[in-house]
PDB file of C-alpha atoms in Angstrom:
ATOM      1  CA  MET P 574     -20.169  11.999  -0.555  1.00 82.00           C
ATOM      2  CA  LYS P 575     -18.218   8.751  -0.319  1.00 90.00           C
ATOM      3  CA  THR P 576     -14.698   8.620  -1.789  1.00 95.00           C
ATOM      4  CA  THR P 577     -12.724   5.636  -3.005  1.00 96.00           C
ATOM      5  CA  SER P 578      -9.040   5.095  -2.300  1.00 97.00           C
ATOM      6  CA  CYS P 579      -7.145   2.731  -4.559  1.00 98.00           C
ATOM      7  CA  GLY P 580      -4.148   0.792  -3.349  1.00 98.00           C
ATOM      8  CA  ILE P 581      -1.924  -2.259  -3.508  1.00 98.00           C
ATOM      9  CA  LEU P 582      -1.352  -4.989  -0.951  1.00 98.00           C
ATOM     10  CA  VAL P 583       2.358  -5.650  -1.543  1.00 98.00           C
ATOM     11  CA  CYS P 584       3.083  -9.144  -0.203  1.00 98.00           C
ATOM     12  CA  ASN P 585       6.077 -11.465  -0.136  1.00 97.00           C
ATOM     13  CA  ALA P 586       6.385 -15.251   0.025  1.00 96.00           C
ATOM     14  CA  GLN P 587       7.180 -15.078   3.758  1.00 96.00           C
ATOM     15  CA  ASP P 588       3.566 -13.984   4.466  1.00 97.00           C
ATOM     16  CA  GLU P 589       4.504 -10.363   5.115  1.00 98.00           C
ATOM     17  CA  LEU P 590       2.807  -7.177   3.936  1.00 98.00           C
ATOM     18  CA  LEU P 591       4.718  -4.009   3.094  1.00 98.00           C
ATOM     19  CA  LEU P 592       3.390  -1.155   5.215  1.00 98.00           C
ATOM     20  CA  CYS P 593       4.111   2.568   5.171  1.00 97.00           C
ATOM     21  CA  HIS P 594       4.052   4.615   8.377  1.00 97.00           C
ATOM     22  CA  ALA P 595       1.738   7.621   8.074  1.00 93.00           C
ATOM     23  CA  THR P 596       3.716  10.639   9.291  1.00 94.00           C
ATOM     24  CA  GLY P 597       2.363  12.199  12.481  1.00 90.00           C
ATOM     25  CA  THR P 598       0.209   9.204  13.414  1.00 91.00           C
ATOM     26  CA  SER P 599       0.672   5.920  15.227  1.00 93.00           C
ATOM     27  CA  PHE P 600      -0.664   3.964  12.244  1.00 91.00           C
ATOM     28  CA  TRP P 601       0.870   2.011   9.411  1.00 96.00           C
ATOM     29  CA  ASP P 602      -0.984   1.694   6.114  1.00 97.00           C
ATOM     30  CA  ILE P 603      -0.760   0.276   2.617  1.00 97.00           C
ATOM     31  CA  PRO P 604       0.139   2.585  -0.268  1.00 97.00           C
ATOM     32  CA  LYS P 605      -3.230   3.988  -1.357  1.00 97.00           C
ATOM     33  CA  GLY P 606      -5.013   7.193  -2.263  1.00 95.00           C
ATOM     34  CA  CYS P 607      -7.727   8.900  -4.275  1.00 95.00           C
ATOM     35  CA  ALA P 608      -7.809   9.168  -8.051  1.00 92.00           C
ATOM     36  CA  GLU P 609      -6.702  12.216  -9.917  1.00 93.00           C
ATOM     37  CA  ALA P 610      -8.942  13.484 -12.739  1.00 93.00           C
ATOM     38  CA  GLY P 611      -9.333  10.855 -15.449  1.00 95.00           C
ATOM     39  CA  GLU P 612      -7.492   8.046 -13.624  1.00 96.00           C
ATOM     40  CA  SER P 613      -8.821   4.507 -13.456  1.00 97.00           C
ATOM     41  CA  PRO P 614      -8.581   2.569 -10.172  1.00 98.00           C
ATOM     42  CA  LEU P 615      -5.620   0.631 -11.611  1.00 98.00           C
ATOM     43  CA  GLN P 616      -3.782   3.801 -12.660  1.00 98.00           C
ATOM     44  CA  THR P 617      -4.423   5.317  -9.233  1.00 98.00           C
ATOM     45  CA  ALA P 618      -3.114   2.260  -7.377  1.00 98.00           C
ATOM     46  CA  LEU P 619       0.027   2.179  -9.536  1.00 98.00           C
ATOM     47  CA  ARG P 620       0.682   5.904  -9.017  1.00 97.00           C
ATOM     48  CA  GLU P 621       0.107   5.722  -5.257  1.00 97.00           C
ATOM     49  CA  ALA P 622       2.554   2.819  -4.831  1.00 97.00           C
ATOM     50  CA  ALA P 623       5.188   4.739  -6.787  1.00 97.00           C
ATOM     51  CA  GLU P 624       4.604   7.995  -4.925  1.00 96.00           C
ATOM     52  CA  GLU P 625       4.208   6.620  -1.399  1.00 96.00           C
ATOM     53  CA  CYS P 626       6.850   3.883  -1.276  1.00 96.00           C
ATOM     54  CA  GLY P 627       8.857   4.232  -4.478  1.00 96.00           C
ATOM     55  CA  LEU P 628       7.790   0.959  -6.130  1.00 97.00           C
ATOM     56  CA  ALA P 629       6.790   1.159  -9.803  1.00 97.00           C
ATOM     57  CA  PHE P 630       4.742  -1.874 -10.845  1.00 97.00           C
ATOM     58  CA  ALA P 631       3.661  -2.913 -14.324  1.00 97.00           C
ATOM     59  CA  PRO P 632      -0.144  -3.211 -14.658  1.00 97.00           C
ATOM     60  CA  GLY P 633       0.117  -6.955 -15.345  1.00 96.00           C
ATOM     61  CA  ASP P 634       1.899  -7.447 -12.010  1.00 96.00           C
ATOM     62  CA  LEU P 635      -1.292  -6.801 -10.091  1.00 98.00           C
ATOM     63  CA  LEU P 636      -4.125  -9.096  -9.078  1.00 98.00           C
ATOM     64  CA  GLU P 637      -7.372  -7.157  -8.830  1.00 98.00           C
ATOM     65  CA  LEU P 638      -9.110  -7.875  -5.521  1.00 98.00           C
ATOM     66  CA  GLY P 639     -12.085  -5.567  -6.023  1.00 97.00           C
ATOM     67  CA  HIS P 640     -14.080  -2.853  -4.297  1.00 97.00           C
ATOM     68  CA  PHE P 641     -14.626  -2.968  -0.521  1.00 97.00           C
ATOM     69  CA  PRO P 642     -16.564  -0.914   2.034  1.00 94.00           C
ATOM     70  CA  TYR P 643     -14.002   0.661   4.359  1.00 95.00           C
ATOM     71  CA  ARG P 644     -15.246   3.520   6.523  1.00 93.00           C
ATOM     72  CA  ALA P 645     -18.396   5.625   6.608  1.00 93.00           C
ATOM     73  CA  GLY P 646     -17.045   8.095   4.040  1.00 94.00           C
ATOM     74  CA  LYS P 647     -14.595   5.902   2.147  1.00 96.00           C
ATOM     75  CA  ASP P 648     -14.391   2.687   0.159  1.00 97.00           C
ATOM     76  CA  LEU P 649     -11.291   0.920  -1.122  1.00 98.00           C
ATOM     77  CA  HIS P 650     -10.495  -0.535  -4.549  1.00 98.00           C
ATOM     78  CA  LEU P 651      -7.602  -2.919  -4.005  1.00 98.00           C
ATOM     79  CA  TYR P 652      -5.029  -4.847  -5.951  1.00 98.00           C
ATOM     80  CA  ALA P 653      -2.292  -7.171  -4.727  1.00 98.00           C
ATOM     81  CA  ALA P 654       1.202  -8.071  -5.860  1.00 98.00           C
ATOM     82  CA  LEU P 655       3.673 -10.742  -4.815  1.00 98.00           C
ATOM     83  CA  ILE P 656       7.285  -9.564  -4.804  1.00 98.00           C
ATOM     84  CA  ASP P 657      10.599 -10.729  -3.442  1.00 97.00           C
ATOM     85  CA  ARG P 658      11.412  -9.139  -0.098  1.00 96.00           C
ATOM     86  CA  VAL P 659      12.978  -5.750  -0.883  1.00 96.00           C
ATOM     87  CA  ASP P 660      15.088  -3.697   1.497  1.00 96.00           C
ATOM     88  CA  THR P 661      12.656  -1.173   3.009  1.00 97.00           C
ATOM     89  CA  ALA P 662      15.533   1.279   3.513  1.00 95.00           C
ATOM     90  CA  ARG P 663      15.299   1.882  -0.252  1.00 95.00           C
ATOM     91  CA  CYS P 664      11.612   2.875  -0.040  1.00 96.00           C
ATOM     92  CA  ARG P 665      10.950   6.595  -0.440  1.00 95.00           C
ATOM     93  CA  CYS P 666       7.794   8.650  -0.220  1.00 95.00           C
ATOM     94  CA  HIS P 667       7.604  11.341  -2.892  1.00 93.00           C
ATOM     95  CA  THR P 668       4.446  13.115  -1.680  1.00 91.00           C
ATOM     96  CA  GLN P 669       4.232  15.788   0.977  1.00 91.00           C
ATOM     97  CA  PHE P 670       1.678  17.633   3.090  1.00 87.00           C
ATOM     98  CA  ARG P 671       1.669  20.636   5.405  1.00 90.00           C
ATOM     99  CA  ASP P 672       1.248  19.708   9.049  1.00 87.00           C
ATOM    100  CA  ARG P 673      -0.695  21.801  11.562  1.00 89.00           C
ATOM    101  CA  PHE P 674       2.404  23.944  12.117  1.00 92.00           C
ATOM    102  CA  GLY P 675       2.764  24.689   8.408  1.00 91.00           C
ATOM    103  CA  ARG P 676       5.804  22.432   7.971  1.00 90.00           C
ATOM    104  CA  LEU P 677       6.143  20.502   4.701  1.00 90.00           C
ATOM    105  CA  ARG P 678       6.452  16.821   5.621  1.00 93.00           C
ATOM    106  CA  SER P 679       6.679  13.532   3.785  1.00 91.00           C
ATOM    107  CA  GLU P 680       3.321  11.726   3.752  1.00 93.00           C
ATOM    108  CA  MET P 681       5.012   8.453   4.791  1.00 95.00           C
ATOM    109  CA  ASP P 682       8.103   8.405   7.005  1.00 96.00           C
ATOM    110  CA  ASP P 683       8.977   4.733   7.477  1.00 97.00           C
ATOM    111  CA  PHE P 684       8.449   1.364   5.817  1.00 98.00           C
ATOM    112  CA  ALA P 685       8.372  -2.191   7.146  1.00 98.00           C
ATOM    113  CA  TRP P 686       7.589  -5.760   6.218  1.00 98.00           C
ATOM    114  CA  VAL P 687       4.983  -6.877   8.739  1.00 98.00           C
ATOM    115  CA  PRO P 688       4.000 -10.520   9.288  1.00 98.00           C
ATOM    116  CA  PHE P 689       0.362 -11.150   8.430  1.00 97.00           C
ATOM    117  CA  ASP P 690      -0.462 -12.115  12.022  1.00 96.00           C
ATOM    118  CA  ALA P 691       0.982  -8.823  13.375  1.00 97.00           C
ATOM    119  CA  LEU P 692      -1.109  -6.531  11.137  1.00 96.00           C
ATOM    120  CA  PRO P 693      -3.801  -5.818  13.783  1.00 95.00           C
ATOM    121  CA  GLU P 694      -1.082  -4.341  16.043  1.00 94.00           C
ATOM    122  CA  ARG P 695       0.195  -1.967  13.335  1.00 94.00           C
ATOM    123  CA  CYS P 696      -2.790  -0.959  11.219  1.00 95.00           C
ATOM    124  CA  ALA P 697      -5.684   1.337  12.071  1.00 92.00           C
ATOM    125  CA  LYS P 698      -8.911  -0.357  13.136  1.00 94.00           C
ATOM    126  CA  SER P 699     -10.602  -0.108   9.721  1.00 95.00           C
ATOM    127  CA  MET P 700      -7.671  -1.602   7.812  1.00 96.00           C
ATOM    128  CA  SER P 701      -7.165  -4.300  10.416  1.00 96.00           C
ATOM    129  CA  ALA P 702     -10.858  -5.231  10.227  1.00 96.00           C
ATOM    130  CA  LEU P 703     -10.677  -5.484   6.441  1.00 97.00           C
ATOM    131  CA  LEU P 704      -7.520  -7.626   6.393  1.00 97.00           C
ATOM    132  CA  THR P 705      -8.748  -9.992   9.108  1.00 95.00           C
ATOM    133  CA  GLY P 706     -12.400 -10.088   8.034  1.00 95.00           C
ATOM    134  CA  ARG P 707     -13.891  -9.311   4.626  1.00 94.00           C
ATOM    135  CA  LEU P 708     -10.543  -9.666   2.818  1.00 97.00           C
ATOM    136  CA  PRO P 709      -8.386 -12.053   4.854  1.00 97.00           C
ATOM    137  CA  ILE P 710      -4.746 -11.303   4.079  1.00 98.00           C
ATOM    138  CA  GLU P 711      -3.878 -15.003   4.337  1.00 97.00           C
ATOM    139  CA  THR P 712      -6.319 -15.703   1.486  1.00 97.00           C
ATOM    140  CA  VAL P 713      -4.766 -12.905  -0.580  1.00 98.00           C
ATOM    141  CA  GLY P 714      -1.312 -14.397   0.022  1.00 97.00           C
ATOM    142  CA  ARG P 715      -2.510 -17.852  -1.025  1.00 97.00           C
ATOM    143  CA  ARG P 716      -4.124 -16.467  -4.204  1.00 97.00           C
ATOM    144  CA  LEU P 717      -0.910 -14.662  -5.086  1.00 97.00           C
ATOM    145  CA  ARG P 718       1.202 -17.782  -4.597  1.00 95.00           C
ATOM    146  CA  GLU P 719      -1.260 -19.875  -6.645  1.00 96.00           C
ATOM    147  CA  ARG P 720      -1.075 -17.255  -9.405  1.00 95.00           C
ATOM    148  CA  ALA P 721       2.683 -17.941  -9.451  1.00 92.00           C
ATOM    149  CA  ARG P 722       3.642 -14.492 -10.743  1.00 95.00           C
ATOM    150  CA  VAL P 723       6.381 -12.720  -8.825  1.00 97.00           C
ATOM    151  CA  ALA P 724       6.441  -9.048  -9.761  1.00 96.00           C
ATOM    152  CA  VAL P 725       9.732  -7.215 -10.111  1.00 95.00           C
ATOM    153  CA  PRO P 726       8.869  -3.565  -9.500  1.00 96.00           C
ATOM    154  CA  ARG P 727      11.324  -0.870 -10.492  1.00 95.00           C
ATOM    155  CA  TRP P 728      12.412   1.778  -8.007  1.00 94.00           C
ATOM    156  CA  TRP P 729      10.682   5.080  -8.717  1.00 87.00           C
ATOM    157  CA  ASN P 730      12.639   8.252  -8.084  1.00 75.00           C
ATOM    158  CA  ASP P 731      10.858  11.591  -8.399  1.00 51.00           C
ATOM    159  CA  GLY P 732       8.848  10.593 -11.433  1.00 55.00           C
ATOM    160  CA  ALA P 733      11.396   8.351 -13.134  1.00 57.00           C
ATOM    161  CA  ALA P 734      11.515   4.578 -12.750  1.00 55.00           C
ATOM    162  CA  THR P 735      15.010   3.129 -12.386  1.00 52.00           C
TER     163      THR P 735
END
């Protein structure tokens, strides 16, 4: 059965995308994940951004991009937001997993602003193909700038936005 991950392309005016490093891998990714019971795609995307990088957006901050084929067993439902460049040292992942040794580890262990043209070097093949093909990140950036809404997310700390 195919699943759908919902996420946010967090962009800035310098044509950079905020990426999270997936712990234990060589890949960087956007904040995204699967819905919990009863969640809409928008609610899921908002929760995942808060949990995985510590940014709490208001629903009106997001531009809905739509539903996209991603991998054989997974689709993506994506949103985008334009924000001022935040200090990635303030980003925090609030979700954990057990690695193959039974250790509890943060799902994301680093954060970076990555120039649009450097995304293929950082992202996994499927994400890179999406952002350079079916959903060109440059087009997303242009749409966000034309929308002229700069979001001001709050920092999310263990369930409380500050």
